[in-house]
Coordinates of C-alpha atoms in Angstrom, one line a residue:
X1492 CA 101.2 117.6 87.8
X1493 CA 98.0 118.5 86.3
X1494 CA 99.7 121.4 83.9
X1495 CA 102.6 118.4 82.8
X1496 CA 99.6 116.1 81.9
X1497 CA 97.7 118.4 79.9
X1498 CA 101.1 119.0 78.3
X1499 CA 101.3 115.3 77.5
X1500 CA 99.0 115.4 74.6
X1501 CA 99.3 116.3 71.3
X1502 CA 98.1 119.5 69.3
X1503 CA 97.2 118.0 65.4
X1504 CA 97.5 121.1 63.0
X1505 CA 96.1 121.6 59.6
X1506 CA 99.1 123.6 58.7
X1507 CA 102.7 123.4 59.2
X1508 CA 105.7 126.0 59.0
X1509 CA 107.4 122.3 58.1
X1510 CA 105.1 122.2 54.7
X1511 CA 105.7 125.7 53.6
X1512 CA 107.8 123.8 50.9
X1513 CA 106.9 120.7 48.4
X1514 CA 110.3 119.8 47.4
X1515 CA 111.3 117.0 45.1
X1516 CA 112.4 113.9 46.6
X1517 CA 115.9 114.7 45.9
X1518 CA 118.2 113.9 48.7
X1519 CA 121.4 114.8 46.8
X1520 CA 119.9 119.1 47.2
X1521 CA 120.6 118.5 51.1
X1522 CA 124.1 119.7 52.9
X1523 CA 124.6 116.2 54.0
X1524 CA 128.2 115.1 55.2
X1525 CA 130.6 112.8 54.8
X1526 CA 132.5 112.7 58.2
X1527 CA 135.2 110.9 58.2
X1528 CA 138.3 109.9 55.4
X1529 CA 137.1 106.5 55.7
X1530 CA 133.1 106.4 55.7
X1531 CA 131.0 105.0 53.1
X1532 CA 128.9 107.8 51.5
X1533 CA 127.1 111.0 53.2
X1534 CA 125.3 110.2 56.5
X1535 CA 122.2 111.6 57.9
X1536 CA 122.9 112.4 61.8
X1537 CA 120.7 113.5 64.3
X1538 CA 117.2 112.4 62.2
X1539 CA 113.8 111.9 64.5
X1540 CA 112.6 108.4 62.9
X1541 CA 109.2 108.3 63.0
X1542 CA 107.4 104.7 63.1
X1543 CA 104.4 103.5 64.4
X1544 CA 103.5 99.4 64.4
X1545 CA 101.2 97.3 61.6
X1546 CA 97.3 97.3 62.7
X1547 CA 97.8 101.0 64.3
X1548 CA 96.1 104.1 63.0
X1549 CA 97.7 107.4 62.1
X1550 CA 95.6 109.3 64.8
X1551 CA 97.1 106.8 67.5
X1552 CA 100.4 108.7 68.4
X1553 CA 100.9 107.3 71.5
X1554 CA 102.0 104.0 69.8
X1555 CA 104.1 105.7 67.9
X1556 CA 108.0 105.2 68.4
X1557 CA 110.8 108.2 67.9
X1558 CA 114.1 107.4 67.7
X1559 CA 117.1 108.8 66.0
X1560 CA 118.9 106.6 63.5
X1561 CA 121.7 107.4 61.5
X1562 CA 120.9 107.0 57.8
X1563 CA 123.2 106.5 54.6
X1564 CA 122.6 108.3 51.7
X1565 CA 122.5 105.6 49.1
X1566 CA 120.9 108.0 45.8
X1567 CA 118.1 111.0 45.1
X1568 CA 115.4 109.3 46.7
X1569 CA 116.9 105.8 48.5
X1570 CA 118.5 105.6 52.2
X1571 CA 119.4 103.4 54.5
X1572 CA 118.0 103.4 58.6
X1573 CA 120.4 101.7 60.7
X1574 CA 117.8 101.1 63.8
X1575 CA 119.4 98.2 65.5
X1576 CA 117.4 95.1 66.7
X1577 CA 116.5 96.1 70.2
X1578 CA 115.0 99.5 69.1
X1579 CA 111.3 100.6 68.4
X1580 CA 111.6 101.3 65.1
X1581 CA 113.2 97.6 64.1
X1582 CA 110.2 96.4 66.1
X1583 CA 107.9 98.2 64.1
X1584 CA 109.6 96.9 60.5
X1585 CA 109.4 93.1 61.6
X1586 CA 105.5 93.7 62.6
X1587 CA 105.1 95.1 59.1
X1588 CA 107.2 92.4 57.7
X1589 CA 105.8 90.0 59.0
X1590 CA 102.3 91.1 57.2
X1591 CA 104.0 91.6 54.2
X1592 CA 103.1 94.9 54.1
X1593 CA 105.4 98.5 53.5
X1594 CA 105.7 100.5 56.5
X1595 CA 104.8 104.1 56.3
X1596 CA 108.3 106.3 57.5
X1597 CA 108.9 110.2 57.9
X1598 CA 112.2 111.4 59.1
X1599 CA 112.4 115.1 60.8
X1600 CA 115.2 117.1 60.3
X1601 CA 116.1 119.4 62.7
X1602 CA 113.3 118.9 65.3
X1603 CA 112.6 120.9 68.2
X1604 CA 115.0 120.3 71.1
X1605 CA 112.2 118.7 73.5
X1606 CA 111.6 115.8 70.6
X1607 CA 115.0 115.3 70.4
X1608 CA 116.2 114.6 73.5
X1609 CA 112.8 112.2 73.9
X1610 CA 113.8 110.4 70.4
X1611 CA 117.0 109.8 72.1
X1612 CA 116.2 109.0 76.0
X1613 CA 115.9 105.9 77.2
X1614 CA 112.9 105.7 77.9
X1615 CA 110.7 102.7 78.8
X1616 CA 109.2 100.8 75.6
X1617 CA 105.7 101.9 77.2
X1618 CA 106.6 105.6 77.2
X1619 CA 105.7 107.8 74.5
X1620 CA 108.6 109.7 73.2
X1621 CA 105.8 112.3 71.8
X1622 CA 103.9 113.0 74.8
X1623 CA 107.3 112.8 76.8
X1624 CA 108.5 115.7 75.0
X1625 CA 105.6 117.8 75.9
X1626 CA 106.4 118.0 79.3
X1627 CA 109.9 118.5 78.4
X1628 CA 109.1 121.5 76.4
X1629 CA 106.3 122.8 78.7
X1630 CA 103.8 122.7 75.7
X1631 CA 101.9 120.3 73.8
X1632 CA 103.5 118.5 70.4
X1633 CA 102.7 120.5 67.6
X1634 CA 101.7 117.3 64.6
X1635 CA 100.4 117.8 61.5
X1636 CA 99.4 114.9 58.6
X1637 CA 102.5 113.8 56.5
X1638 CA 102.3 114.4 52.8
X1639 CA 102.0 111.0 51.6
X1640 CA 102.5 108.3 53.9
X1641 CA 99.9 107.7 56.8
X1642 CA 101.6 109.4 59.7
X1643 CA 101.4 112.5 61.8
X1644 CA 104.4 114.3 62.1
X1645 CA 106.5 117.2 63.8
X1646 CA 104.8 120.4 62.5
X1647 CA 107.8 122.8 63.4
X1648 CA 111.1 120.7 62.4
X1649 CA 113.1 122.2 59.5
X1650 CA 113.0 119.3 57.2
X1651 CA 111.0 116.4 56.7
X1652 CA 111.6 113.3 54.9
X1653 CA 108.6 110.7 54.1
X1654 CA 108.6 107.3 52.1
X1655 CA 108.2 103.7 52.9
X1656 CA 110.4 100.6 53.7
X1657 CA 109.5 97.6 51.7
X1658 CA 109.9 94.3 53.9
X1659 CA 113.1 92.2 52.8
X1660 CA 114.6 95.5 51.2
X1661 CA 118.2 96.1 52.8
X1662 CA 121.6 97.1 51.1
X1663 CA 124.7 96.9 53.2
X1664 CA 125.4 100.0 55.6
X1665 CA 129.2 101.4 56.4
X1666 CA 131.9 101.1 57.4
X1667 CA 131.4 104.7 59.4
X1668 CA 133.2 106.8 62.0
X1669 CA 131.2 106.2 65.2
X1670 CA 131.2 107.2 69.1
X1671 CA 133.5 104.3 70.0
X1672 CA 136.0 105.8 68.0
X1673 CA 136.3 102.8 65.2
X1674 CA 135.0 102.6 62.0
X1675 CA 131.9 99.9 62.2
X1676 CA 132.0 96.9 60.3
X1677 CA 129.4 96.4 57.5
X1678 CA 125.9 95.0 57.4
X1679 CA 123.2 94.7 56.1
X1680 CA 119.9 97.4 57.1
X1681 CA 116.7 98.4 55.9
X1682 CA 116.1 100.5 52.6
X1683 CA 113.4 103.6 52.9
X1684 CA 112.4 104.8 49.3
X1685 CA 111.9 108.4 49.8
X1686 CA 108.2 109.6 48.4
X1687 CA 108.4 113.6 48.8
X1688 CA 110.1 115.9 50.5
X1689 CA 109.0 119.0 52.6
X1690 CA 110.4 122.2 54.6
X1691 CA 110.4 125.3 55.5
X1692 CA 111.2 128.8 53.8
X1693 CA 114.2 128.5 54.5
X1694 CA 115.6 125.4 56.6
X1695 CA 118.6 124.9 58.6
X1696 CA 119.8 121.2 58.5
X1697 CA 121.0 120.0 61.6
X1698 CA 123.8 117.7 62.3
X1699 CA 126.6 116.6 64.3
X1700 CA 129.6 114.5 63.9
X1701 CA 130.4 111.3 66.2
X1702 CA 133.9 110.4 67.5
X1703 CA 135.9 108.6 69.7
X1704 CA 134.5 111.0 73.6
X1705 CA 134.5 113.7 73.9
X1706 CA 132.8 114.8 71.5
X1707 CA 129.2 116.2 70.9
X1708 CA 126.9 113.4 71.2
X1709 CA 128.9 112.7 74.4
X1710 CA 128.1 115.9 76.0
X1711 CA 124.7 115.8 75.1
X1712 CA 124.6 112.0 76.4
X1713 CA 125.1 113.9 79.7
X1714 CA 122.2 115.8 79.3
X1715 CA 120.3 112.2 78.9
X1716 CA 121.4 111.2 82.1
X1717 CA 119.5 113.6 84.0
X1718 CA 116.8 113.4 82.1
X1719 CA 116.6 109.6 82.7
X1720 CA 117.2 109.4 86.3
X1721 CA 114.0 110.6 87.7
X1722 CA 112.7 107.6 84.8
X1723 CA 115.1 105.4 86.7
X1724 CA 114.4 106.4 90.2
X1725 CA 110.5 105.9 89.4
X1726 CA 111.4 102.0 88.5
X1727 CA 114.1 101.9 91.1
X1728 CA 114.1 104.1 94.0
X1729 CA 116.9 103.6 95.9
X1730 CA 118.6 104.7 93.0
X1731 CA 120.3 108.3 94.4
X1732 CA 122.3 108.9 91.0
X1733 CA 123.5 107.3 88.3
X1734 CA 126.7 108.6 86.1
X1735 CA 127.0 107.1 82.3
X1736 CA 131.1 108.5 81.9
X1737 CA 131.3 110.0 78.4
X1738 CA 134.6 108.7 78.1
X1739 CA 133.1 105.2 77.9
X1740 CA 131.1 105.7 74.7
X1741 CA 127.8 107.4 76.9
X1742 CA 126.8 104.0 77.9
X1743 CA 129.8 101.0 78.0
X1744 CA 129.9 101.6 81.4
X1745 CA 127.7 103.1 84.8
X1746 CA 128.3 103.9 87.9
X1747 CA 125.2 104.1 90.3
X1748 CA 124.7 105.3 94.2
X1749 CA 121.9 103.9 95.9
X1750 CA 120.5 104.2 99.8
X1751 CA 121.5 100.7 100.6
X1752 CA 119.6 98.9 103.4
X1753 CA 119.8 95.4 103.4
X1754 CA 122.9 92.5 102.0
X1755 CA 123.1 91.9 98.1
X1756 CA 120.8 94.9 97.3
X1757 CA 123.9 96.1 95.4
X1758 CA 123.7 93.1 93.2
X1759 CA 119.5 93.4 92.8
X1760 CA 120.4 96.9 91.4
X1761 CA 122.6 95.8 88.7
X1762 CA 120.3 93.0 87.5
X1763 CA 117.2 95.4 88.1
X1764 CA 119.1 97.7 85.6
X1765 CA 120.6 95.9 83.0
X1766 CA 116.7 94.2 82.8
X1767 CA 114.8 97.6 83.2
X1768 CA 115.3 99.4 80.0
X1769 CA 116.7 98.2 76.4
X1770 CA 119.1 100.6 76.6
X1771 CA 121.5 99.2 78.9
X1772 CA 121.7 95.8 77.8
X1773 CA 124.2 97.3 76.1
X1774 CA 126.0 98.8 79.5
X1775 CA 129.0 95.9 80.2
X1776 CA 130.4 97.6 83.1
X1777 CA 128.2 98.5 86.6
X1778 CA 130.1 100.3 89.5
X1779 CA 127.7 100.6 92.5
X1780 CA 128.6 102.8 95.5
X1781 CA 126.7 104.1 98.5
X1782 CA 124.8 107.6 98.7
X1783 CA 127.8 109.0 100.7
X1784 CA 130.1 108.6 97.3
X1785 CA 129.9 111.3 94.9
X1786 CA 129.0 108.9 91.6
X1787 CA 130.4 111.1 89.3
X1788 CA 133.5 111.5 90.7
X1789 CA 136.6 109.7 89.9
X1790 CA 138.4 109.9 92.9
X1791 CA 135.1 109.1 95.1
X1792 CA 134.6 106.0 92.7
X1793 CA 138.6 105.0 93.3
X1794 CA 138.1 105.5 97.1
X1795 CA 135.1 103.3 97.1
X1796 CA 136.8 100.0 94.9
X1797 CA 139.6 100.5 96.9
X1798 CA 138.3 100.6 100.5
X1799 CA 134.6 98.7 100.3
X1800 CA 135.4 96.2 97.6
X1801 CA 137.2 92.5 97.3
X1802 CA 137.5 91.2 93.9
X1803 CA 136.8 87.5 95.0
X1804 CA 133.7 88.6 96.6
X1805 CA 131.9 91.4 95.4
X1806 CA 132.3 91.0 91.7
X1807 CA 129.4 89.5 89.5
X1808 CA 130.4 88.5 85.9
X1809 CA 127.9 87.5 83.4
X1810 CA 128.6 85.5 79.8
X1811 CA 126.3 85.4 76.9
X1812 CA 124.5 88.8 77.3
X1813 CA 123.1 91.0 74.8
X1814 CA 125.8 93.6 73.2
X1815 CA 126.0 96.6 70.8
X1816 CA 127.7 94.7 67.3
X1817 CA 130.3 97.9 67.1
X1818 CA 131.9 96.3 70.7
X1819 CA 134.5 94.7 69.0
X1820 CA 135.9 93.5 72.0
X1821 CA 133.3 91.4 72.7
X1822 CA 134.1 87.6 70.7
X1823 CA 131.1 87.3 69.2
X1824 CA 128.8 90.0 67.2
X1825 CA 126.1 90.8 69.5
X1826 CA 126.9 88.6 72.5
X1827 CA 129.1 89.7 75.7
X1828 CA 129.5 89.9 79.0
X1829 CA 128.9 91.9 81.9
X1830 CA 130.9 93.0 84.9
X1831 CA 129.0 94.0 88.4
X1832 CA 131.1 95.4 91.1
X1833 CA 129.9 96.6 94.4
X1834 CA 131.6 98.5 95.9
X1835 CA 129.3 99.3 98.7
X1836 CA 129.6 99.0 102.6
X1837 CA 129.1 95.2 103.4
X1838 CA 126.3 94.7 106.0
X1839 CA 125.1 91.8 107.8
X1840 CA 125.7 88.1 106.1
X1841 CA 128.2 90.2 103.4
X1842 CA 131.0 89.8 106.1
X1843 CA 132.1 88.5 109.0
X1844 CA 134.3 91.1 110.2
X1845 CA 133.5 94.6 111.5
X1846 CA 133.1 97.3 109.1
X1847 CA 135.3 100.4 109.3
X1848 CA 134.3 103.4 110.6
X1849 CA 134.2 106.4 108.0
X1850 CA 136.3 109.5 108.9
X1851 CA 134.3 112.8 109.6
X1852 CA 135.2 116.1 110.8
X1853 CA 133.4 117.6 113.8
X1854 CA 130.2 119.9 112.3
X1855 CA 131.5 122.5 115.5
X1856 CA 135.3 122.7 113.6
X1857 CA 134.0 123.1 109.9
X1858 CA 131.1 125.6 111.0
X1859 CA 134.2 127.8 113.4
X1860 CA 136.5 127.5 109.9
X1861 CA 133.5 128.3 107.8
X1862 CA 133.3 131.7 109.8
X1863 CA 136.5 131.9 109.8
X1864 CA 137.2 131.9 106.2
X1865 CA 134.1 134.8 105.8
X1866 CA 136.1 137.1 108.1
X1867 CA 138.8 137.0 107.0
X1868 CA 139.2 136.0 103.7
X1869 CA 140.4 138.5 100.7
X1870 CA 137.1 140.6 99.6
X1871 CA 135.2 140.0 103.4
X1872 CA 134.1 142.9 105.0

């Protein structure tokens, strides 16, 4: 615990394999891609964002935010940041904004895995993403001064972008491919003028392309669920796993196991949730199951709706709750509901009947046909 704290904090550097290069703000020199037949322009995927609020200083990282963004390429030295509203970064425009001021940017391309993953996590507003990814690398953040706005930055990512957003600067963003597997309608987002450009000898751009699941983000959404469990678990600890299906956009939907112990503890989980972290304000669906159900398993999760839940009963819908925009399902931009089901064993005032008793196999039996299979099966000595 010691070693991961000491890992937490950052390492400033005077010089940076990231500033090897002074490039000219030119965005139109970079590989950048345009996806899909129908998307708007070339699209930055996979950027670390880098922000930090109005009234902070450079040297305080841990107020930084880090979160990945995709970005339109609008001209040489003009993009757009499409943060939505319940992110850090949009929190740190409207503080700016609201003094009027420009807020300082950077944008690192191609950062070291650890920074990644922490720019995407959901992790609590009061975590930093920085010293988070310090003790997912095992080492302390490498930051060095950006070039010409007043932020420190990744010292070891391939590419980094700087400039400012001017408050009340926008120009409208899409349509683009996304992870739902629809083009996005268009709307308005913030415009960062680009003031230099820096990167190594010889820089590898990193990207990916987003789909309708499976696909690559989805995958690596996978990844963020283990990450964020123990975050989860910490907030939450009956939690004993939670599963965000990739088929379901990474997020749409959860299904959670938890050590239940007392009636409507189900239902305290999905509210604790869905209030916990930004993040899943946008999850419309929660599935919770006992710790005996396997909570990434489909045929576990089918057992458990169709043997330990009644639709009358145990489901919880909610109207008028926060939702991603690109949910065109939803009938209203940015407004939806939610769904709860538990489908956990009812205890005490949940029912008035007695509770089934779950089918096991005698321990004795499966140890004698464990042996058994070790004898003699093909390969045993």
């Amino acid at each position: 615990m010691l070693r991961a704290a000491l890992m937490t904090r950052p390492h400033t550097v005077r010089r940076a394999t990231v500033q090897q290069v002074d490039a000219a703000p030119d965005l139109l020199k970079l590989p950048v891609q345009t996806p899909w037949p129908g998307d708007a322009g070339p699209l930055i995927t996979w950027p670390v964002v880098v922000t930090r609020p109005f009234g902070s200083e450079a040297a305080q990282v841990v107020r930084y935010n880090l979160g990945v963004y995709r970005a339109q390429v609008l001209g040489p030295d003009r993009l757009i940041l499409r943060w939505l509203a319940h992110r850090g970064g949009a929190a740190h425009a409207r503080s700016w904004a609201k003094a009027r001021e420009p807020m300082p940017v950077a944008i690192a391309l191609g950062a070291d895995p650890a920074m990644l993953l922490s720019a995407a996590l959901p992790l609590p507003e009061t975590v930093s993403e920085i010293t988070f990814s310090g003790v997912l690398r095992g080492a302390r953040a490498e930051l060095v001064p950006a070039r010409t706005v007043p932020l420190l930055v990744p010292a070891n990512a391939e590419i980094m972008l700087e400039g400012w957003v001017h408050p009340d600067e926008t120009a409208p963003e899409g349509p683009f491919g996304d992870h739902t597997g629809y083009y996005n309608s268009v709307e308005s987002f913030p415009v960062m003028r680009i003031s230099a450009i820096t990167h190594r000898q010889d820089p590898l751009y990193l990207s990916t392309i987003t789909g309708r699941p499976p696909d690559e983000p989805s995958v690596i959404g996978e990844v963020f669920n283990d990450l964020a469990l123990p975050v989860i678990r910490a907030q939450i600890p009956e939690v004993r796993d939670l599963w965000l299906p990739p088929a379901a956009c990474s997020y749409r939907m959860a299904v959670v196991s938890i050590d239940k112990r007392y009636p409507g503890q189900a239902r305290r989980v999905m509210m604790a949730l869905w209030g916990m972290l930004a993040q899943f304000s946008y999850t419309k669906m929660l599935i919770v199951v006992d710790a005996d159900i396997d909570a990434r398993n489909w045929d576990d999760i089918a057992w458990a709706l169709a043997t330990r839940m009644d639709p009358a009963r145990d489901v919880m819908v909610l109207d008028n709750t926060p939702m991603d925009y690109l949910d065109f399902a939803s009938p209203r931009e940015g407004l939806a509901g939610k769904i709860g089901i538990d489908a956990t064993t009812k205890i005490g005032t949940e029912t008035v009947r007695d509770w089934g008793q779950v089918m096991t196999l005698n321990p004795q039996h499966e140890a004698f046909a464990a042996d058994l299979l070790a004898r003699y099966s093909p390969g045993a000595r």
